[in-house]
XYZ file of C-alpha atoms in Angstrom:
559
model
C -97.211 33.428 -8.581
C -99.104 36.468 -9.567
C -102.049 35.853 -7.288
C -99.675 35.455 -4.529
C -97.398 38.698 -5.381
C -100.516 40.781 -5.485
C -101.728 39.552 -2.067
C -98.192 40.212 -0.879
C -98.339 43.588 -2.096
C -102.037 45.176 -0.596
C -100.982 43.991 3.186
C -102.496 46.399 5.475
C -103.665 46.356 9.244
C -106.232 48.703 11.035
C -104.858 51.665 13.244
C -104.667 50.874 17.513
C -102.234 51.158 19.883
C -100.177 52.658 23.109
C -97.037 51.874 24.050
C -95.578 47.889 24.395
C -93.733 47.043 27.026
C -93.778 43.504 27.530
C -91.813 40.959 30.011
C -91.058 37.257 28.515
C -90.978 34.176 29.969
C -88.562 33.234 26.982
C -86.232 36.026 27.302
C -86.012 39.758 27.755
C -88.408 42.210 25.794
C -86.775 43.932 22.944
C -86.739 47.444 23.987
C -88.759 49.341 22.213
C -89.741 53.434 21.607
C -93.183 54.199 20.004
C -93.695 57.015 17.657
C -95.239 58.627 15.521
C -92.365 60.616 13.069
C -92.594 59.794 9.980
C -89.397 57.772 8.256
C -88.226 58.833 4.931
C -87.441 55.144 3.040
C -86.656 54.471 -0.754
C -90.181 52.717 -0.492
C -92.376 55.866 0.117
C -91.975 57.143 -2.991
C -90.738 55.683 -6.431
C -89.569 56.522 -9.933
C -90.733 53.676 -12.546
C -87.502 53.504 -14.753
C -84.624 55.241 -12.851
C -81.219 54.636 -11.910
C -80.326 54.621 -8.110
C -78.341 57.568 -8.256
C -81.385 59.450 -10.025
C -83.558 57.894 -7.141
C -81.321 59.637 -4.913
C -81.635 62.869 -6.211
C -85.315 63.531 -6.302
C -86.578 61.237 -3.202
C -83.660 62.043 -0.832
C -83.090 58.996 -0.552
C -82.205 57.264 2.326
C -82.034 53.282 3.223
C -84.384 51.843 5.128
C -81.649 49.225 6.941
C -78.693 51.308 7.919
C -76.726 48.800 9.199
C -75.952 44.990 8.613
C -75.408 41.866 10.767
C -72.843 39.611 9.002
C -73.599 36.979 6.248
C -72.541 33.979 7.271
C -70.428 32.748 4.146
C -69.417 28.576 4.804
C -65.648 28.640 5.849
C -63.096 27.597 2.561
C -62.674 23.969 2.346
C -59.274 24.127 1.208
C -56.892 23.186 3.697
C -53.570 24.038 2.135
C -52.695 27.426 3.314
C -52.739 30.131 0.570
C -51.362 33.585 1.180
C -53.344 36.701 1.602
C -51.676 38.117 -1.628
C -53.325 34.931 -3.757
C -56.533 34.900 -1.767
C -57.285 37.776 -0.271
C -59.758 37.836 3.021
C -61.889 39.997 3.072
C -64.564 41.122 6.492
C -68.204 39.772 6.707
C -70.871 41.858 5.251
C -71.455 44.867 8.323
C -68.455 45.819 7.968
C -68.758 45.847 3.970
C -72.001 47.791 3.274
C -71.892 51.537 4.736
C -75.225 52.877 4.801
C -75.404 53.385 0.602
C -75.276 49.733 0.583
C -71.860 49.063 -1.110
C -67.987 48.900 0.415
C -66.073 52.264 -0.301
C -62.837 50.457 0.126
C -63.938 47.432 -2.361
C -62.522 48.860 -5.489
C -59.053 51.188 -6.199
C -59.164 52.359 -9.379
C -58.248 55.638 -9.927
C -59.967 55.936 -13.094
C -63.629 56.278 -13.727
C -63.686 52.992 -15.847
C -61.812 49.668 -16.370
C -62.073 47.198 -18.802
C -65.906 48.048 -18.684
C -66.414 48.824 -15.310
C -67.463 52.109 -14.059
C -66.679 53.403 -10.898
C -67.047 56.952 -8.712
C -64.874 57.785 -5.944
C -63.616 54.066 -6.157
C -67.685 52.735 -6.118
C -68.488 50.395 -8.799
C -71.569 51.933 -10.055
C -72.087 49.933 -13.329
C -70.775 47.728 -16.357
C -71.286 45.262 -19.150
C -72.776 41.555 -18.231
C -69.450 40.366 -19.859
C -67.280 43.000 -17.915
C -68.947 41.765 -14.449
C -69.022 38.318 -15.598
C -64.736 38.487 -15.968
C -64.313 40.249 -12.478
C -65.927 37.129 -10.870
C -63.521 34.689 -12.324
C -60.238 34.273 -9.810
C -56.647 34.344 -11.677
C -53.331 34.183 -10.419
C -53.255 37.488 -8.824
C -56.522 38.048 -8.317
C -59.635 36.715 -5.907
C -63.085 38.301 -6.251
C -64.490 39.827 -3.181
C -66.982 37.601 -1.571
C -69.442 40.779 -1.490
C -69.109 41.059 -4.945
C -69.657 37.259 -5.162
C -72.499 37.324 -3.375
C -73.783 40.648 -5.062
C -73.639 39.467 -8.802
C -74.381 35.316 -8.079
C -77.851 36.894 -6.624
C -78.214 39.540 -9.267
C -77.169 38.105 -12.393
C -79.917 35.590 -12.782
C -82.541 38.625 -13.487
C -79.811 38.717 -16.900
C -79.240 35.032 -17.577
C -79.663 31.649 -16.166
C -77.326 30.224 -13.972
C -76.342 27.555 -16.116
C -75.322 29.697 -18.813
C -73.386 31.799 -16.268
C -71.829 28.533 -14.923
C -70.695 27.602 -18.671
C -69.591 31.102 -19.273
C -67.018 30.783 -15.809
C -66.533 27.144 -16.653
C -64.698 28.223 -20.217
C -62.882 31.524 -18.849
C -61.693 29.174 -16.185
C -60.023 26.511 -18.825
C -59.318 29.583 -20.872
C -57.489 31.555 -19.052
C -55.813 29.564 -16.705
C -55.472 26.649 -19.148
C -56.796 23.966 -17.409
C -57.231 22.167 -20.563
C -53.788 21.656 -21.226
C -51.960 18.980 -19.843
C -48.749 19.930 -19.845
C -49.628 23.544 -18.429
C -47.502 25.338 -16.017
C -48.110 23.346 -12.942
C -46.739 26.370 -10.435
C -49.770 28.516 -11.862
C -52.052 25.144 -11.605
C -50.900 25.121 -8.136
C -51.824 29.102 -7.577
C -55.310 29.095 -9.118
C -56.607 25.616 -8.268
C -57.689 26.359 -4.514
C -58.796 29.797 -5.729
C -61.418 28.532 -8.949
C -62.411 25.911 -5.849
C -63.544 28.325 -3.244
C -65.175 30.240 -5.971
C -67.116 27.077 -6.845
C -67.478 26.259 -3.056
C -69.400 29.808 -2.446
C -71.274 29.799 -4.824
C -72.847 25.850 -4.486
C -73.100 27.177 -0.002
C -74.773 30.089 -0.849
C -76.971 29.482 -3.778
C -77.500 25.522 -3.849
C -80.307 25.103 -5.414
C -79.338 26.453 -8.930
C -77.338 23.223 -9.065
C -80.877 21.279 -9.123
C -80.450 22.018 -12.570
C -78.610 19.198 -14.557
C -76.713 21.673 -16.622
C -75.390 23.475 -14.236
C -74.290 19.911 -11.859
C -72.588 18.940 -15.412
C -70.336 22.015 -15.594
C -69.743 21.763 -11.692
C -68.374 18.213 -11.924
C -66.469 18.953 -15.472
C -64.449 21.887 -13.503
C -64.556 19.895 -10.158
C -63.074 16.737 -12.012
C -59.898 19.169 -13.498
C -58.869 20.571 -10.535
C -58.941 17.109 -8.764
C -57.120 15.428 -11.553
C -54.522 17.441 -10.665
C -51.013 15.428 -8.358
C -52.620 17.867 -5.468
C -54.267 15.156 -3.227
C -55.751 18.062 -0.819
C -57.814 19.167 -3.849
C -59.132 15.727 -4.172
C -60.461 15.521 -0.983
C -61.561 19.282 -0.932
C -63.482 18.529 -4.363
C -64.823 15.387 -3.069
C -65.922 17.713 0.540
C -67.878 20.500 -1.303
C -69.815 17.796 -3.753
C -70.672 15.726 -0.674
C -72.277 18.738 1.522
C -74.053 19.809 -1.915
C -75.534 16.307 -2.358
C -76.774 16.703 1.270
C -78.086 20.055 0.775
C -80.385 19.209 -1.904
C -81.632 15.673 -0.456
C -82.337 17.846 2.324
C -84.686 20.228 -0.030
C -86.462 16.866 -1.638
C -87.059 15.506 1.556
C -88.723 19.046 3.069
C -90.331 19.411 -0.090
C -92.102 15.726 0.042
C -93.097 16.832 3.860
C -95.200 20.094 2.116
C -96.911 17.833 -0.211
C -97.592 15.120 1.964
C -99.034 18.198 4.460
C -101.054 19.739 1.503
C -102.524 16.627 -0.142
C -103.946 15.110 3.500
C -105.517 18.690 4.206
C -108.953 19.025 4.726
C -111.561 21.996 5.839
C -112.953 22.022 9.447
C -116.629 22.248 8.537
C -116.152 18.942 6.664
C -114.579 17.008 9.676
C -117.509 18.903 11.898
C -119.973 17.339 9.508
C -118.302 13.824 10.265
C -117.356 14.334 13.962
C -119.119 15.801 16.582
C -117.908 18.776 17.903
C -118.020 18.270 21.721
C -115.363 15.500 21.461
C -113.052 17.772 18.859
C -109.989 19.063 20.204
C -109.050 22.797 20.264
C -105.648 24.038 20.607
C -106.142 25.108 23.888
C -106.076 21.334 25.071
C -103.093 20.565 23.144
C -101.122 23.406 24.232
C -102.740 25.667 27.236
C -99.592 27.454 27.618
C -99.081 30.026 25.466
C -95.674 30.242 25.493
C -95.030 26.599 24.914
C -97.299 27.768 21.964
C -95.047 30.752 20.579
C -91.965 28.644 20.791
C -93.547 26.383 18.587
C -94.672 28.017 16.173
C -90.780 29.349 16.406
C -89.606 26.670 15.460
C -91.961 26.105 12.777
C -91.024 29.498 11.374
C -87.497 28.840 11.476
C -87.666 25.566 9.525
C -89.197 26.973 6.708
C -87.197 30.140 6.677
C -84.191 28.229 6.297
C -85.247 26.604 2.905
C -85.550 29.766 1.486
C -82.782 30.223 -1.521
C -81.666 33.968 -1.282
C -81.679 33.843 -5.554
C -85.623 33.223 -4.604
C -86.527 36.894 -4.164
C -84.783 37.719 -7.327
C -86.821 35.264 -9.009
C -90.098 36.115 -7.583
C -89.904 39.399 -9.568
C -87.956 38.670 -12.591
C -89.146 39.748 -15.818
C -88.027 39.617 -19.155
C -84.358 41.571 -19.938
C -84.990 43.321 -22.893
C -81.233 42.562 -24.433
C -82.265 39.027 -23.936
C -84.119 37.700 -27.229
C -84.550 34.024 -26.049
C -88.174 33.979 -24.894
C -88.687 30.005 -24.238
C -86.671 29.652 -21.678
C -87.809 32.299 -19.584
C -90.256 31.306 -17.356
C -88.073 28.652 -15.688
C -86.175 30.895 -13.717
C -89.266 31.966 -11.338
C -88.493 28.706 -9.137
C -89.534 30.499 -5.915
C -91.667 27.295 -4.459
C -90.638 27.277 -0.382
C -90.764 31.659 -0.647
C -94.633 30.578 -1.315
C -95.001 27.916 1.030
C -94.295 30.126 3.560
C -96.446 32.751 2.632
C -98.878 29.840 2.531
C -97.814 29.239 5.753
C -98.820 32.561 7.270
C -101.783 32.585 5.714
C -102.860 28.977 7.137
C -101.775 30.271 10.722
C -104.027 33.031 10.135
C -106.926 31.003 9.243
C -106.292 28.436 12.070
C -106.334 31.687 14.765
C -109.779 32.311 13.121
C -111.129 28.951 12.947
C -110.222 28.167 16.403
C -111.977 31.391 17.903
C -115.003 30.653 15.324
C -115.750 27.511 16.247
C -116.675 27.090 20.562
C -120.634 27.746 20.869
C -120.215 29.638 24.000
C -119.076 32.733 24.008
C -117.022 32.965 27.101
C -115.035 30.022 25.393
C -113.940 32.122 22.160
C -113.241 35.216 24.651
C -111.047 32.838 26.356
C -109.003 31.433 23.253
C -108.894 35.350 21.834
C -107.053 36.123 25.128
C -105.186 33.194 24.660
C -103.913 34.394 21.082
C -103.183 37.447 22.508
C -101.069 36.264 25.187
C -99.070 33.899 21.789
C -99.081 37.224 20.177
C -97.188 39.240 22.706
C -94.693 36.157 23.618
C -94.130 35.818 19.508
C -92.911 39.369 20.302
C -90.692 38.984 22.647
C -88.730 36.468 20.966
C -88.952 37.999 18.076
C -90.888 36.323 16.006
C -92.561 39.269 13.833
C -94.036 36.921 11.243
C -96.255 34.851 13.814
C -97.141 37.945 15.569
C -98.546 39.146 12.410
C -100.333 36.366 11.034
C -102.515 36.118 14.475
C -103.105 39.825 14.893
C -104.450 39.420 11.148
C -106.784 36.519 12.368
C -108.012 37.914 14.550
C -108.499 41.100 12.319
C -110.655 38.711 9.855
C -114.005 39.923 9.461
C -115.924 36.592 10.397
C -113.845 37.284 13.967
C -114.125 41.142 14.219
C -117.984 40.864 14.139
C -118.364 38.840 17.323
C -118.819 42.194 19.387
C -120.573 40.460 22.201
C -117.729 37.914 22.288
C -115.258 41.318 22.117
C -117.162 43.124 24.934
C -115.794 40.032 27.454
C -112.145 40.411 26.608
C -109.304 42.705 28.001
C -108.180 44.179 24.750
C -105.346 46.209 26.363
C -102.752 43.957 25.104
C -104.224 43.505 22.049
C -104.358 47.236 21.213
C -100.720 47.381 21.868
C -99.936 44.522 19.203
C -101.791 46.258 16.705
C -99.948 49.194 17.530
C -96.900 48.224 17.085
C -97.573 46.334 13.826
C -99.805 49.830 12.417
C -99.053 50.361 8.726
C -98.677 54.026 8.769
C -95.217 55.751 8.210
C -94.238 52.330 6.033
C -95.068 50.418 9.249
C -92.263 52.552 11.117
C -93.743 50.996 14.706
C -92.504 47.683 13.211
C -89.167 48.483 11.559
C -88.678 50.716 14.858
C -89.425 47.001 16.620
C -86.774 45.283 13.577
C -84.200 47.025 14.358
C -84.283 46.710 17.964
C -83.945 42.846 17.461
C -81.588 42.469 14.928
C -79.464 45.271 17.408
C -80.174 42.775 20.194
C -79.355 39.453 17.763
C -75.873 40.728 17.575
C -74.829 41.504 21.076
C -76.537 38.564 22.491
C -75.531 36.450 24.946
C -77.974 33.484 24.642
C -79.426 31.515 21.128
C -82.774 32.744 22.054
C -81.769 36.032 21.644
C -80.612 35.459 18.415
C -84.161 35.459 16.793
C -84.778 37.851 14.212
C -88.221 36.600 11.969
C -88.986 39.471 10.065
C -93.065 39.986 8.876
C -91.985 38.206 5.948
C -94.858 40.054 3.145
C -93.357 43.265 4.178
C -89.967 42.035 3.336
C -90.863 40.685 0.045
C -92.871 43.936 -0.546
C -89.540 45.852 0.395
C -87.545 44.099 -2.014
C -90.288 44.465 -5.225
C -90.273 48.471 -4.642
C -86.402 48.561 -4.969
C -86.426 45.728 -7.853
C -89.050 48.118 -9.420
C -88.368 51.452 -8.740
C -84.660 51.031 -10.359
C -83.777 50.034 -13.883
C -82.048 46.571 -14.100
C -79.895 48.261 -16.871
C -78.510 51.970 -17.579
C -79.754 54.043 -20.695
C -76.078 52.545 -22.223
C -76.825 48.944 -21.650
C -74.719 48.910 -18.862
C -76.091 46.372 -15.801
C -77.482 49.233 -12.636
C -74.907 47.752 -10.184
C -75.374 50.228 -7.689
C -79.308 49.110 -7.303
C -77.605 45.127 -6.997
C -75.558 46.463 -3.596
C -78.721 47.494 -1.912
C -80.701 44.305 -2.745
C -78.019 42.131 -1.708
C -77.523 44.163 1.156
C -81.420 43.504 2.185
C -81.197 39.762 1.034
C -77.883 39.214 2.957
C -79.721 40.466 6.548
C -82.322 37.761 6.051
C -79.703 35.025 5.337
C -78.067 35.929 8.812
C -81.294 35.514 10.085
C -82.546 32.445 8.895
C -79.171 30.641 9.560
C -80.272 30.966 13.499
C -80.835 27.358 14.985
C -84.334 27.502 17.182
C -83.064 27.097 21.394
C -86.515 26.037 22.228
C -87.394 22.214 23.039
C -89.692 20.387 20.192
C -93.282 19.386 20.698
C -94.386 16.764 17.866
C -97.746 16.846 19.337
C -98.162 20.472 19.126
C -96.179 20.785 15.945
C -98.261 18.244 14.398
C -101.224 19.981 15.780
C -100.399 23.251 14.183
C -99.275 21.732 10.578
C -102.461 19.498 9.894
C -105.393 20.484 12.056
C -108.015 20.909 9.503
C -108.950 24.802 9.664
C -112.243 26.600 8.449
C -112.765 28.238 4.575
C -113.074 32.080 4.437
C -117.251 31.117 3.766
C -117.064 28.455 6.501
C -115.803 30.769 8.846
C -118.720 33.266 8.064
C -121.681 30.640 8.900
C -119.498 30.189 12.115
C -119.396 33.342 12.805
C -123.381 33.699 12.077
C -124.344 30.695 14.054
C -122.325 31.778 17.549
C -123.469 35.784 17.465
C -126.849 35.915 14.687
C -126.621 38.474 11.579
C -127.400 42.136 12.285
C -128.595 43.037 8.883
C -130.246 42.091 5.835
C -127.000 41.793 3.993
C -125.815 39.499 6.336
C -128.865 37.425 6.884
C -129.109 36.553 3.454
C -125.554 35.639 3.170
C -126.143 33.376 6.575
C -129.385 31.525 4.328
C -127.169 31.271 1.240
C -124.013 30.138 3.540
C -126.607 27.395 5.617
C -128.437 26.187 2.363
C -124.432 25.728 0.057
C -122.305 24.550 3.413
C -124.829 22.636 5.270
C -127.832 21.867 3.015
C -130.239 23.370 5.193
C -132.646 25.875 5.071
């Protein structure tokens, strides 16, 4: 997890570029502005162990996302109608977050602090894990907000583990509405069953896979199983609904994760097929797929599927570290369960390598000039739909140094395009090109008026990198033990974006040849890439030729 993090974190792309203006055979271009001004984000500069507000202050702070498409929260399985005072509805997430990240109208308090919450100008800013852990627990009059559901189910886990959370609402539950008791008032059993049930029902649609744990199922079913016991047959069936589509959410999970293994244990590098098979009767990718556009759909819907699996609690956990009010040190390390966040980092990276293999690998060179047009022309149609992640992994391909080094190959290609890519994806101003890009199609995802324009796939390392400056450059907790709430609105508010985005079903038509083709095609090492490189264009220095002896003598056994 480390190694991975600290590739994450040192992404960075050479400086090209004009202005893009591309036309789609998928859809129409996202409209885009170039520039050069430089953006003021809460990523350009950082204090290590400050609260947000402090942040503010000194960085003049400003969010990078100033506006947010709506979460798409799974609509209440309870069918009995419960009024608005009892269960109070509340709007999807753009129009929750103003541009600070948090609701102004969330909270009325007139006073600066409640029961060990602490608000300004009706904000809540901070409070005790056991104050924030009672305002998520529904009573009779009362419903959380399903921001602040969201908010603190995502957040809380970098304080405890969601099983111990799960207990904790599991016994104010029985406690407080007294559950336990038999002959309890069954009016008030009536008013806060459906409530404690669509609390439970958010949390196992929006965070599923904390109830992979066995703990945490146990508690589920021992609150499940009261509230059905009840004479209330609709809570029965409701009970009976949310287990059922939980069930299928994590059978779904096994079976996806048995498809990456299955992938990653039949895997194999190029050069040791090219050793085995000749190479004149190998297939490239251009005779599976001329079309590049077929080609960016594809890899679509490849980008997509994997985005989908990704828990939102799994950026929290990809940069949790130890809370220092917690003194239980065993049990740490369990919470980083971030597996499909990395396998689709591994993902980019093995689209990367497959863009360099494949333009390593013909002996002639006006065959790798053709395929590097062709992955420019899958670059720019990645683009268009808006598929940032794919865009970047083959502009970084085709960046690698075993590929940059062909210059004769380079000297028979129209780089025009190319140059434009790069531009837009350029690094400098906190990759402003791209965010400049971002926001034009997440603008255009929610006025469209097709699926395919829909697509929002975000250069994923850049997101993550995002989210580890805020997690880092704002304490977790105040300097009075207080939790840093105000930090938790702005990370949900970042996490909450990508859920809207990853929810989006792919419009374009499957190819299982092509898909298979791009999942399990052996592709080159970084040092097998480098004696392909060497063998199509020869070395141009000493440093080179002795790598190209070393590379011949290890790879192929020659000398």
């Amino acid at each position: 997890m480390a190694k991975f993090l600290a590739e994450l974190l040192g992404c960075t792309l050479p400086n090209k570029g004009a202005s893009p203006m591309f036309e789609s055979k998928s859809h129409s271009r996202v409209g885009l502005k170039s520039s050069t001004k430089q953006k003021t984000t809460i990523f350009s500069t950082l204090a290590s162990d400050k609260s947000l507000s402090d942040c503010k202050k000194e960085q003049q702070w400003k969010p990078v996302y100033s506006s947010l498409a709506p979460v798409c929260f799974a609509s209440p399985l309870i069918e009995k109608p419960v009024s608005k005072e009892s269960m109070p509805q509340t709007p999807p997430f753009s129009a929750m977050f103003d541009s600070s990240g948090y609701n102004r109208n969330l909270y009325q308090s007139a006073e600066d602090s409640c029961g060990g919450l602490y608000y300004h100008d009706n904000n809540l800013l901070s409070g005790s894990l056991e104050a924030l852990i009672q305002h998520l627990v529904p009573n009779v009059d009362y419903y959380p907000d399903r921001t602040y559901i969201f908010t603190f189910l995502l957040s809380s886990r970098l304080f405890m583990h969601p099983y111990e959370l799960m207990a904790k609402v599991c016994h104010l539950c029985v406690e407080h509405q007294r559950l336990s008791e038999p002959d309890g008032d069954k009016n008030q059993m009536r008013k806060i069953a459906p409530k404690i049930l669509q609390l439970l029902t958010e949390w196992t649609e929006t965070f599923p896979y904390d109830f992979r744990d066995e703990r945490m199922m146990r508690n589920l079913k021992d609150l499940a199983h009261r509230i059905a016991s009840g004479e209330e047959q609709t809570y029965r069936k409701n009970v009976q609904q949310m287990m059922q589509c939980l069930i299928r959410k994590l059978a779904a999970l096994s079976q996806y994760e048995e498809v990456l293994a299955k992938i990653s244990s039949t895997s194999t590098d190029r050069l040791t097929v090219l050793k085995t098979k000749p190479q004149s009767i190998q297939r490239d990718i251009i005779t599976v797929c001329s079309d590049p556009y077929t080609l960016a759909q594809q890899l679509t819907h490849i980008e997509l599927e994997r985005l989908n699996y990704i828990g939102p609690e799994e950026f929290v956990q990809a940069f949790v570290q130890k809370d220092p009010l917690d003194n239980d040190k065993s049990c740490y390390s369990d919470r980083k369960k971030t597996r499909n966040l990395e396998a689709y980092v591994e993902w980019f990276n093995r689209l990367s390598y497959l863009v360099a293999t494949e333009i390593c690998m013909p002996v002639k060179k006006k065959h790798r000039a053709r395929m590097i047009e062709y992955f420019i022309d899958v670059a720019r149609e990645c683009f268009n739909i808006g598929n940032f992640n794919s865009l970047m992994a083959i502009i970084s391909g085709m960046n690698m140094s075993p590929v940059s080094r062909l210059k004769k190959t380079w000297a028979k290609v129209k780089t025009a395009k190319f140059d434009i890519l790069e531009h837009q994806m350029d690094p400098s101003s906190n990759f402003y090109n791209y965010r400049t890009a971002l926001r034009g199609a997440a603008q255009r995802s929610l006025t469209a008026h097709s699926s395919r324009e829909k697509i929002v796939i975000p250069f994923f390392s850049l997101l993550i990198k995002d989210i580890y400056f805020l997690n880092e450059g704002c304490a977790n907790r105040l300097p009075n033990g207080h939790v840093n709430f105000e930090k938790f609105w702005e990370l949900a508010k970042q996490v909450s974006e990508f859920m809207t985005w990853k929810q989006v079903e792919c419009p374009f038509e499957r190819d299982r040849k092509i898909l298979q083709y791009l999942l399990t095609v052996p592709v080159f090492s970084e040092d097998a890439l480098y004696l392909a490189s060497y063998e199509s264009e020869g070395p141009e220095n000493h440093i080179e030729k002795d790598r190209w002896k070393s590379l011949r003598s290890s790879l192929l056994g020659r000398v």
